[in-house]
Amino acid sequence: MIILAVLITGWLGYRPMPFMPPARLFGNLPVPLAPSGGALSARGFAFVHAKLVWILLGFVGVHVLAAMVHFVLLRDGVMRSMFFGKSNTASRQENAQLTVDDEAG
């Protein structure tokens, strides 16, 4: 949702000056000019866009940090299930079977 908000506010905040090239998506697809927003100016949308980008980067950083906690500290198989397509429940069952085998002898 926040990615969409970043995209829309960036589009609404883009107002090319004369002689500037038009906006293009992926270098080829022309993007039409956004309608003028009544309450917020292009500068206001650009301000909101910049703040949303920092919020999005913060979420990405927290997500990467949480992944590292699972990988380094918890070692609970979450990263292994993402990388190798193995379900997390399968790795838990393997760990439980190993524990039972160790206790049995």
The first five atom37 places (N, CA, C, CB, O) and aatype in JSON, in Angstrom:
{
  "aatype": [12, 9, 9, 10, 0, 19, 10, 9, 16, 7, 17, 10, 7, 18, 1, 14, 12, 14, 13, 12, 14, 14, 0, 1, 10, 13, 7, 2, 10, 14, 19, 14, 10, 0, 14, 15, 7, 7, 0, 10, 15, 0, 1, 7, 13, 0, 13, 19, 8, 0, 11, 10, 19, 17, 9, 10, 10, 7, 13, 19, 7, 19, 8, 19, 10, 0, 0, 12, 19, 8, 13, 19, 10, 10, 1, 3, 7, 19, 12, 1, 15, 12, 13, 13, 7, 11, 15, 2, 16, 0, 15, 1, 5, 6, 2, 0, 5, 10, 16, 19, 3, 3, 6, 0, 7],
  "atom_mask": [
    [1, 1, 1, 1, 1],
    [1, 1, 1, 1, 1],
    [1, 1, 1, 1, 1],
    [1, 1, 1, 1, 1],
    [1, 1, 1, 1, 1],
    [1, 1, 1, 1, 1],
    [1, 1, 1, 1, 1],
    [1, 1, 1, 1, 1],
    [1, 1, 1, 1, 1],
    [1, 1, 1, 0, 1],
    [1, 1, 1, 1, 1],
    [1, 1, 1, 1, 1],
    [1, 1, 1, 0, 1],
    [1, 1, 1, 1, 1],
    [1, 1, 1, 1, 1],
    [1, 1, 1, 1, 1],
    [1, 1, 1, 1, 1],
    [1, 1, 1, 1, 1],
    [1, 1, 1, 1, 1],
    [1, 1, 1, 1, 1],
    [1, 1, 1, 1, 1],
    [1, 1, 1, 1, 1],
    [1, 1, 1, 1, 1],
    [1, 1, 1, 1, 1],
    [1, 1, 1, 1, 1],
    [1, 1, 1, 1, 1],
    [1, 1, 1, 0, 1],
    [1, 1, 1, 1, 1],
    [1, 1, 1, 1, 1],
    [1, 1, 1, 1, 1],
    [1, 1, 1, 1, 1],
    [1, 1, 1, 1, 1],
    [1, 1, 1, 1, 1],
    [1, 1, 1, 1, 1],
    [1, 1, 1, 1, 1],
    [1, 1, 1, 1, 1],
    [1, 1, 1, 0, 1],
    [1, 1, 1, 0, 1],
    [1, 1, 1, 1, 1],
    [1, 1, 1, 1, 1],
    [1, 1, 1, 1, 1],
    [1, 1, 1, 1, 1],
    [1, 1, 1, 1, 1],
    [1, 1, 1, 0, 1],
    [1, 1, 1, 1, 1],
    [1, 1, 1, 1, 1],
    [1, 1, 1, 1, 1],
    [1, 1, 1, 1, 1],
    [1, 1, 1, 1, 1],
    [1, 1, 1, 1, 1],
    [1, 1, 1, 1, 1],
    [1, 1, 1, 1, 1],
    [1, 1, 1, 1, 1],
    [1, 1, 1, 1, 1],
    [1, 1, 1, 1, 1],
    [1, 1, 1, 1, 1],
    [1, 1, 1, 1, 1],
    [1, 1, 1, 0, 1],
    [1, 1, 1, 1, 1],
    [1, 1, 1, 1, 1],
    [1, 1, 1, 0, 1],
    [1, 1, 1, 1, 1],
    [1, 1, 1, 1, 1],
    [1, 1, 1, 1, 1],
    [1, 1, 1, 1, 1],
    [1, 1, 1, 1, 1],
    [1, 1, 1, 1, 1],
    [1, 1, 1, 1, 1],
    [1, 1, 1, 1, 1],
    [1, 1, 1, 1, 1],
    [1, 1, 1, 1, 1],
    [1, 1, 1, 1, 1],
    [1, 1, 1, 1, 1],
    [1, 1, 1, 1, 1],
    [1, 1, 1, 1, 1],
    [1, 1, 1, 1, 1],
    [1, 1, 1, 0, 1],
    [1, 1, 1, 1, 1],
    [1, 1, 1, 1, 1],
    [1, 1, 1, 1, 1],
    [1, 1, 1, 1, 1],
    [1, 1, 1, 1, 1],
    [1, 1, 1, 1, 1],
    [1, 1, 1, 1, 1],
    [1, 1, 1, 0, 1],
    [1, 1, 1, 1, 1],
    [1, 1, 1, 1, 1],
    [1, 1, 1, 1, 1],
    [1, 1, 1, 1, 1],
    [1, 1, 1, 1, 1],
    [1, 1, 1, 1, 1],
    [1, 1, 1, 1, 1],
    [1, 1, 1, 1, 1],
    [1, 1, 1, 1, 1],
    [1, 1, 1, 1, 1],
    [1, 1, 1, 1, 1],
    [1, 1, 1, 1, 1],
    [1, 1, 1, 1, 1],
    [1, 1, 1, 1, 1],
    [1, 1, 1, 1, 1],
    [1, 1, 1, 1, 1],
    [1, 1, 1, 1, 1],
    [1, 1, 1, 1, 1],
    [1, 1, 1, 1, 1],
    [1, 1, 1, 0, 1]
  ],
  "atom_positions": [
    [[0.82, -1.19, 0.0], [0.0, 0.0, 0.0], [0.87, 1.26, 0.0], [-0.94, -0.01, 1.21], [0.59, 2.23, -0.71]],
    [[1.92, 1.23, 0.8], [2.77, 2.42, 0.87], [3.55, 2.6, -0.44], [3.75, 2.32, 2.07], [3.87, 3.72, -0.83]],
    [[3.85, 1.48, -1.12], [4.54, 1.59, -2.41], [3.64, 2.31, -3.41], [4.93, 0.18, -2.94], [4.11, 3.16, -4.17]],
    [[2.37, 1.98, -3.39], [1.42, 2.65, -4.28], [1.3, 4.13, -3.94], [0.05, 1.97, -4.2], [1.21, 4.98, -4.83]],
    [[1.29, 4.45, -2.64], [1.21, 5.86, -2.22], [2.46, 6.63, -2.67], [1.06, 5.95, -0.69], [2.35, 7.78, -3.08]],
    [[3.63, 6.0, -2.59], [4.86, 6.65, -3.06], [4.78, 6.91, -4.56], [6.1, 5.78, -2.74], [5.15, 7.99, -5.03]],
    [[4.29, 5.93, -5.29], [4.17, 6.07, -6.74], [3.21, 7.2, -7.12], [3.71, 4.76, -7.36], [3.52, 8.03, -7.97]],
    [[2.04, 7.23, -6.49], [1.02, 8.22, -6.84], [1.45, 9.63, -6.44], [-0.31, 7.87, -6.16], [1.27, 10.57, -7.21]],
    [[2.02, 9.78, -5.24], [2.45, 11.13, -4.84], [3.62, 11.62, -5.69], [2.84, 11.14, -3.36], [3.75, 12.82, -5.93]],
    [[4.48, 10.71, -6.13], [5.55, 11.11, -7.04], [5.01, 11.58, -8.37], [0.0, 0.0, 0.0], [5.5, 12.55, -8.95]],
    [[3.98, 10.89, -8.86], [3.35, 11.28, -10.13], [2.64, 12.62, -9.99], [2.36, 10.2, -10.59], [2.73, 13.47, -10.87]],
    [[1.93, 12.8, -8.86], [1.21, 14.06, -8.66], [2.16, 15.23, -8.39], [0.25, 13.92, -7.5], [1.81, 16.38, -8.65]],
    [[3.35, 14.94, -7.89], [4.32, 15.99, -7.6], [5.2, 16.37, -8.77], [0.0, 0.0, 0.0], [5.97, 17.33, -8.68]],
    [[5.09, 15.64, -9.88], [5.94, 15.93, -11.04], [5.26, 16.95, -11.93], [6.24, 14.63, -11.85], [4.21, 16.69, -12.51]],
    [[5.84, 18.1, -12.02], [5.37, 19.15, -12.93], [6.57, 19.63, -13.73], [4.69, 20.34, -12.14], [7.4, 20.39, -13.23]],
    [[6.67, 19.18, -14.97], [7.85, 19.55, -15.75], [7.85, 21.03, -16.12], [7.94, 18.7, -17.02], [6.81, 21.62, -16.4]],
    [[9.01, 21.58, -16.12], [9.2, 22.96, -16.57], [9.22, 22.96, -18.1], [10.52, 23.59, -15.98], [9.37, 21.9, -18.71]],
    [[9.07, 24.12, -18.72], [9.17, 24.16, -20.18], [10.53, 23.62, -20.64], [8.96, 25.6, -20.7], [11.55, 23.85, -19.99]],
    [[10.54, 22.93, -21.73], [11.72, 22.33, -22.35], [12.25, 21.11, -21.6], [12.81, 23.35, -22.46], [13.3, 20.58, -21.96]],
    [[11.54, 20.66, -20.57], [11.92, 19.41, -19.9], [11.3, 18.25, -20.66], [11.47, 19.41, -18.39], [10.2, 18.37, -21.2]],
    [[11.99, 17.14, -20.7], [11.39, 15.98, -21.38], [10.2, 15.45, -20.57], [12.44, 14.85, -21.59], [10.17, 15.59, -19.35]],
    [[9.24, 14.85, -21.25], [8.1, 14.3, -20.52], [8.54, 13.09, -19.69], [6.97, 13.91, -21.49], [9.55, 12.45, -19.97]],
    [[7.77, 12.81, -18.68], [8.07, 11.66, -17.82], [7.86, 10.38, -18.61], [7.18, 11.67, -16.54], [6.93, 10.27, -19.4]],
    [[8.74, 9.41, -18.38], [8.64, 8.11, -19.05], [8.81, 7.0, -18.02], [9.7, 7.98, -20.18], [9.63, 7.1, -17.11]],
    [[8.03, 5.97, -18.19], [8.09, 4.81, -17.31], [8.98, 3.77, -17.96], [6.67, 4.24, -17.01], [8.73, 3.37, -19.1]],
    [[9.99, 3.32, -17.26], [10.97, 2.35, -17.77], [11.69, 2.85, -19.01], [10.29, 1.03, -18.08], [12.19, 2.05, -19.8]],
    [[11.75, 4.16, -19.19], [12.48, 4.74, -20.3], [11.76, 4.78, -21.62], [0.0, 0.0, 0.0], [12.23, 5.43, -22.55]],
    [[10.62, 4.08, -21.74], [9.94, 4.01, -23.03], [8.5, 4.48, -23.0], [9.99, 2.61, -23.53], [8.06, 5.19, -23.91]],
    [[7.76, 4.12, -21.98], [6.33, 4.41, -21.94], [6.07, 5.82, -21.44], [5.61, 3.4, -21.05], [6.46, 6.15, -20.32]],
    [[5.44, 6.66, -22.25], [5.16, 8.02, -21.79], [4.1, 8.02, -20.69], [4.69, 8.9, -22.97], [3.12, 7.28, -20.75]],
    [[4.32, 8.84, -19.69], [3.39, 8.97, -18.56], [2.66, 10.3, -18.72], [4.14, 8.9, -17.18], [3.3, 11.34, -18.87]],
    [[1.34, 10.28, -18.71], [0.61, 11.55, -18.86], [0.82, 12.44, -17.64], [-0.88, 11.29, -19.08], [1.1, 11.97, -16.54]],
    [[0.66, 13.73, -17.86], [0.76, 14.65, -16.73], [-0.4, 14.42, -15.78], [0.79, 16.12, -17.22], [-1.51, 14.13, -16.19]],
    [[-0.12, 14.56, -14.51], [-1.14, 14.37, -13.49], [-2.08, 15.57, -13.48], [-0.5, 14.16, -12.09], [-1.68, 16.68, -13.81]],
    [[-3.33, 15.35, -13.11], [-4.22, 16.5, -12.96], [-3.76, 17.35, -11.79], [-5.69, 16.04, -12.75], [-3.17, 16.84, -10.84]],
    [[-4.03, 18.62, -11.86], [-3.59, 19.49, -10.78], [-4.48, 19.24, -9.56], [-3.64, 21.0, -11.2], [-5.71, 19.25, -9.65]],
    [[-3.83, 19.02, -8.43], [-4.55, 18.79, -7.18], [-5.0, 20.12, -6.61], [0.0, 0.0, 0.0], [-4.21, 21.06, -6.53]],
    [[-6.25, 20.2, -6.22], [-6.79, 21.47, -5.75], [-6.15, 21.97, -4.46], [0.0, 0.0, 0.0], [-5.69, 23.11, -4.4]],
    [[-6.11, 21.13, -3.45], [-5.64, 21.58, -2.14], [-4.11, 21.61, -2.06], [-6.2, 20.69, -1.05], [-3.54, 22.53, -1.49]],
    [[-3.46, 20.59, -2.62], [-2.01, 20.52, -2.54], [-1.38, 20.89, -3.88], [-1.56, 19.11, -2.12], [-1.87, 20.53, -4.94]],
    [[-0.31, 21.62, -3.79], [0.43, 21.97, -5.0], [1.4, 20.84, -5.33], [1.19, 23.33, -4.82], [1.52, 19.86, -4.58]],
    [[2.08, 20.97, -6.43], [3.08, 19.98, -6.8], [4.18, 19.91, -5.74], [3.69, 20.3, -8.19], [4.7, 18.84, -5.45]],
    [[4.51, 21.04, -5.16], [5.52, 21.06, -4.11], [5.04, 20.3, -2.88], [5.88, 22.52, -3.74], [5.83, 19.61, -2.23]],
    [[3.77, 20.43, -2.55], [3.21, 19.7, -1.42], [3.23, 18.19, -1.66], [0.0, 0.0, 0.0], [3.57, 17.42, -0.76]],
    [[2.87, 17.78, -2.88], [2.92, 16.36, -3.2], [4.36, 15.84, -3.18], [2.3, 16.09, -4.56], [4.6, 14.71, -2.74]],
    [[5.3, 16.65, -3.64], [6.69, 16.25, -3.61], [7.19, 16.1, -2.17], [7.56, 17.26, -4.36], [7.98, 15.2, -1.88]],
    [[6.73, 16.96, -1.28], [7.09, 16.86, 0.14], [6.55, 15.58, 0.75], [6.57, 18.08, 0.92], [7.28, 14.86, 1.44]],
    [[5.27, 15.29, 0.49], [4.65, 14.06, 1.01], [5.35, 12.84, 0.41], [3.14, 14.02, 0.68], [5.58, 11.85, 1.1]],
    [[5.69, 12.92, -0.87], [6.4, 11.83, -1.55], [7.74, 11.55, -0.86], [6.62, 12.18, -3.03], [8.08, 10.39, -0.62]],
    [[8.49, 12.58, -0.56], [9.79, 12.41, 0.08], [9.64, 11.76, 1.46], [10.51, 13.76, 0.21], [10.44, 10.89, 1.82]],
    [[8.65, 12.18, 2.22], [8.44, 11.59, 3.55], [8.04, 10.12, 3.45], [7.36, 12.37, 4.32], [8.5, 9.29, 4.23]],
    [[7.17, 9.81, 2.47], [6.74, 8.42, 2.29], [7.9, 7.52, 1.86], [5.62, 8.34, 1.27], [7.95, 6.35, 2.24]],
    [[8.82, 8.06, 1.06], [9.98, 7.28, 0.65], [10.82, 6.91, 1.88], [10.84, 8.06, -0.38], [11.29, 5.78, 1.99]],
    [[11.02, 7.86, 2.79], [11.8, 7.56, 4.0], [11.09, 6.56, 4.89], [12.07, 8.84, 4.77], [11.73, 5.71, 5.5]],
    [[9.77, 6.65, 4.97], [9.0, 5.67, 5.75], [9.14, 4.29, 5.13], [7.5, 6.08, 5.83], [9.34, 3.3, 5.84]],
    [[9.04, 4.22, 3.8], [9.19, 2.94, 3.11], [10.59, 2.36, 3.34], [8.93, 3.11, 1.61], [10.72, 1.16, 3.58]],
    [[11.62, 3.18, 3.26], [12.98, 2.71, 3.51], [13.14, 2.22, 4.95], [13.99, 3.82, 3.23], [13.87, 1.26, 5.2]],
    [[12.46, 2.87, 5.89], [12.48, 2.41, 7.28], [11.85, 1.03, 7.42], [0.0, 0.0, 0.0], [12.37, 0.18, 8.13]],
    [[10.72, 0.82, 6.75], [10.07, -0.5, 6.78], [10.97, -1.57, 6.17], [8.73, -0.45, 6.04], [11.05, -2.69, 6.69]],
    [[11.63, -1.24, 5.08], [12.54, -2.2, 4.45], [13.68, -2.53, 5.4], [13.09, -1.64, 3.12], [14.06, -3.7, 5.53]],
    [[14.23, -1.53, 6.07], [15.31, -1.76, 7.02], [14.88, -2.63, 8.19], [0.0, 0.0, 0.0], [15.62, -3.53, 8.59]],
    [[13.71, -2.38, 8.73], [13.2, -3.21, 9.83], [12.98, -4.64, 9.36], [11.88, -2.63, 10.4], [13.26, -5.59, 10.09]],
    [[12.48, -4.8, 8.14], [12.25, -6.14, 7.59], [13.56, -6.91, 7.44], [11.54, -6.03, 6.23], [13.64, -8.09, 7.79]],
    [[14.59, -6.24, 6.92], [15.9, -6.89, 6.77], [16.48, -7.22, 8.14], [16.87, -5.99, 5.98], [17.07, -8.29, 8.32]],
    [[16.33, -6.32, 9.1], [16.82, -6.58, 10.44], [16.11, -7.78, 11.07], [16.63, -5.34, 11.32], [16.76, -8.62, 11.7]],
    [[14.8, -7.87, 10.89], [14.06, -9.01, 11.43], [14.51, -10.31, 10.76], [12.54, -8.81, 11.23], [14.6, -11.35, 11.42]],
    [[14.78, -10.27, 9.47], [15.27, -11.47, 8.78], [16.63, -11.89, 9.34], [15.38, -11.22, 7.26], [16.89, -13.08, 9.51]],
    [[17.49, -10.92, 9.61], [18.8, -11.25, 10.18], [18.68, -11.82, 11.6], [19.68, -10.0, 10.19], [19.45, -12.7, 11.98]],
    [[17.72, -11.32, 12.37], [17.49, -11.87, 13.71], [17.08, -13.33, 13.61], [16.4, -11.05, 14.48], [17.57, -14.17, 14.36]],
    [[16.19, -13.65, 12.68], [15.79, -15.04, 12.49], [16.96, -15.9, 12.04], [14.64, -15.13, 11.48], [17.09, -17.05, 12.46]],
    [[17.81, -15.34, 11.19], [18.91, -16.11, 10.63], [20.05, -16.31, 11.63], [19.44, -15.42, 9.39], [20.58, -17.41, 11.76]],
    [[20.42, -15.24, 12.34], [21.6, -15.29, 13.2], [21.26, -15.69, 14.64], [22.3, -13.95, 13.2], [21.92, -16.57, 15.2]],
    [[20.27, -15.06, 15.23], [19.99, -15.29, 16.65], [19.04, -16.46, 16.9], [19.42, -14.04, 17.26], [19.33, -17.34, 17.71]],
    [[17.91, -16.47, 16.23], [16.9, -17.48, 16.51], [17.19, -18.82, 15.84], [15.55, -16.99, 16.07], [16.88, -19.88, 16.39]],
    [[17.77, -18.78, 14.67], [18.1, -19.98, 13.9], [16.92, -20.96, 13.87], [19.33, -20.67, 14.49], [17.07, -22.14, 14.16]],
    [[15.75, -20.42, 13.51], [14.53, -21.23, 13.55], [14.12, -21.77, 12.19], [13.42, -20.42, 14.12], [13.01, -22.31, 12.07]],
    [[14.95, -21.65, 11.18], [14.66, -22.24, 9.88], [13.81, -21.39, 8.97], [0.0, 0.0, 0.0], [13.45, -21.83, 7.87]],
    [[13.47, -20.18, 9.37], [12.64, -19.33, 8.53], [13.38, -18.96, 7.26], [12.23, -18.05, 9.29], [12.8, -19.03, 6.17]],
    [[14.62, -18.59, 7.36], [15.39, -18.22, 6.17], [15.63, -19.43, 5.27], [16.73, -17.6, 6.58], [15.6, -19.31, 4.05]],
    [[15.87, -20.59, 5.86], [16.07, -21.79, 5.08], [14.82, -22.13, 4.27], [16.45, -22.97, 5.99], [14.91, -22.55, 3.12]],
    [[13.66, -21.94, 4.89], [12.42, -22.23, 4.17], [12.2, -21.24, 3.03], [11.22, -22.19, 5.13], [11.58, -21.59, 2.02]],
    [[12.68, -20.02, 3.17], [12.54, -19.05, 2.09], [13.52, -19.33, 0.96], [12.73, -17.63, 2.61], [13.17, -19.2, -0.21]],
    [[14.73, -19.71, 1.3], [15.75, -19.91, 0.27], [15.58, -21.22, -0.49], [17.11, -19.87, 0.88], [15.76, -21.26, -1.71]],
    [[15.23, -22.28, 0.21], [15.23, -23.59, -0.42], [13.84, -24.16, -0.64], [16.02, -24.54, 0.42], [13.72, -25.31, -1.05]],
    [[12.8, -23.39, -0.39], [11.45, -23.83, -0.67], [10.94, -24.89, 0.28], [0.0, 0.0, 0.0], [9.91, -25.51, 0.02]],
    [[11.64, -25.11, 1.35], [11.23, -26.09, 2.34], [10.3, -25.4, 3.32], [12.46, -26.73, 3.06], [10.58, -24.29, 3.77]],
    [[9.21, -26.04, 3.64], [8.28, -25.4, 4.56], [8.87, -25.35, 5.96], [6.93, -26.12, 4.58], [9.66, -26.22, 6.34]],
    [[8.48, -24.36, 6.7], [8.98, -24.2, 8.06], [8.48, -25.34, 8.95], [8.55, -22.85, 8.64], [9.19, -25.76, 9.86]],
    [[7.28, -25.83, 8.7], [6.75, -26.94, 9.51], [7.55, -28.21, 9.26], [5.27, -27.17, 9.21], [7.71, -29.02, 10.17]],
    [[8.04, -28.4, 8.04], [8.86, -29.58, 7.75], [10.15, -29.54, 8.55], [9.16, -29.68, 6.25], [10.58, -30.56, 9.09]],
    [[10.78, -28.38, 8.64], [12.02, -28.29, 9.4], [11.76, -28.47, 10.89], [12.72, -26.95, 9.14], [12.59, -29.03, 11.61]],
    [[10.61, -28.0, 11.38], [10.27, -28.23, 12.78], [10.05, -29.7, 13.05], [9.02, -27.43, 13.16], [10.45, -30.22, 14.1]],
    [[9.39, -30.39, 12.1], [9.16, -31.82, 12.28], [10.47, -32.59, 12.26], [8.22, -32.35, 11.2], [10.65, -33.54, 13.02]],
    [[11.41, -32.18, 11.4], [12.71, -32.82, 11.38], [13.45, -32.61, 12.7], [13.55, -32.29, 10.22], [14.06, -33.54, 13.23]],
    [[13.38, -31.39, 13.22], [14.03, -31.11, 14.51], [13.4, -31.92, 15.63], [13.96, -29.61, 14.84], [14.1, -32.43, 16.5]],
    [[12.07, -32.04, 15.61], [11.38, -32.83, 16.64], [11.77, -34.29, 16.52], [9.85, -32.68, 16.53], [11.97, -34.96, 17.54]],
    [[11.89, -34.82, 15.3], [12.28, -36.22, 15.1], [13.71, -36.45, 15.57], [12.13, -36.62, 13.61], [14.0, -37.48, 16.18]],
    [[14.6, -35.49, 15.31], [15.96, -35.62, 15.79], [16.02, -35.63, 17.3], [16.81, -34.49, 15.24], [16.81, -36.37, 17.89]],
    [[15.2, -34.82, 17.93], [15.16, -34.78, 19.4], [14.65, -36.1, 19.95], [14.26, -33.62, 19.9], [15.19, -36.61, 20.93]],
    [[13.62, -36.65, 19.34], [13.07, -37.94, 19.8], [14.11, -39.04, 19.6], [11.77, -38.29, 19.02], [14.29, -39.89, 20.47]],
    [[14.8, -39.02, 18.45], [15.83, -40.02, 18.2], [16.96, -39.91, 19.19], [16.37, -39.89, 16.79], [17.48, -40.93, 19.64]],
    [[17.36, -38.68, 19.55], [18.43, -38.48, 20.52], [18.04, -38.98, 21.91], [18.82, -37.01, 20.59], [18.85, -39.58, 22.62]],
    [[16.79, -38.74, 22.28], [16.32, -39.18, 23.59], [16.16, -40.7, 23.64], [14.99, -38.5, 23.92], [16.36, -41.32, 24.69]],
    [[15.81, -41.28, 22.49], [15.6, -42.74, 22.46], [16.91, -43.5, 22.55], [14.86, -43.14, 21.19], [16.97, -44.65, 22.98]],
    [[17.93, -42.85, 22.14], [19.14, -43.6, 22.34], [20.08, -43.54, 21.24], [0.0, 0.0, 0.0], [21.15, -44.14, 21.31]]
  ]
}
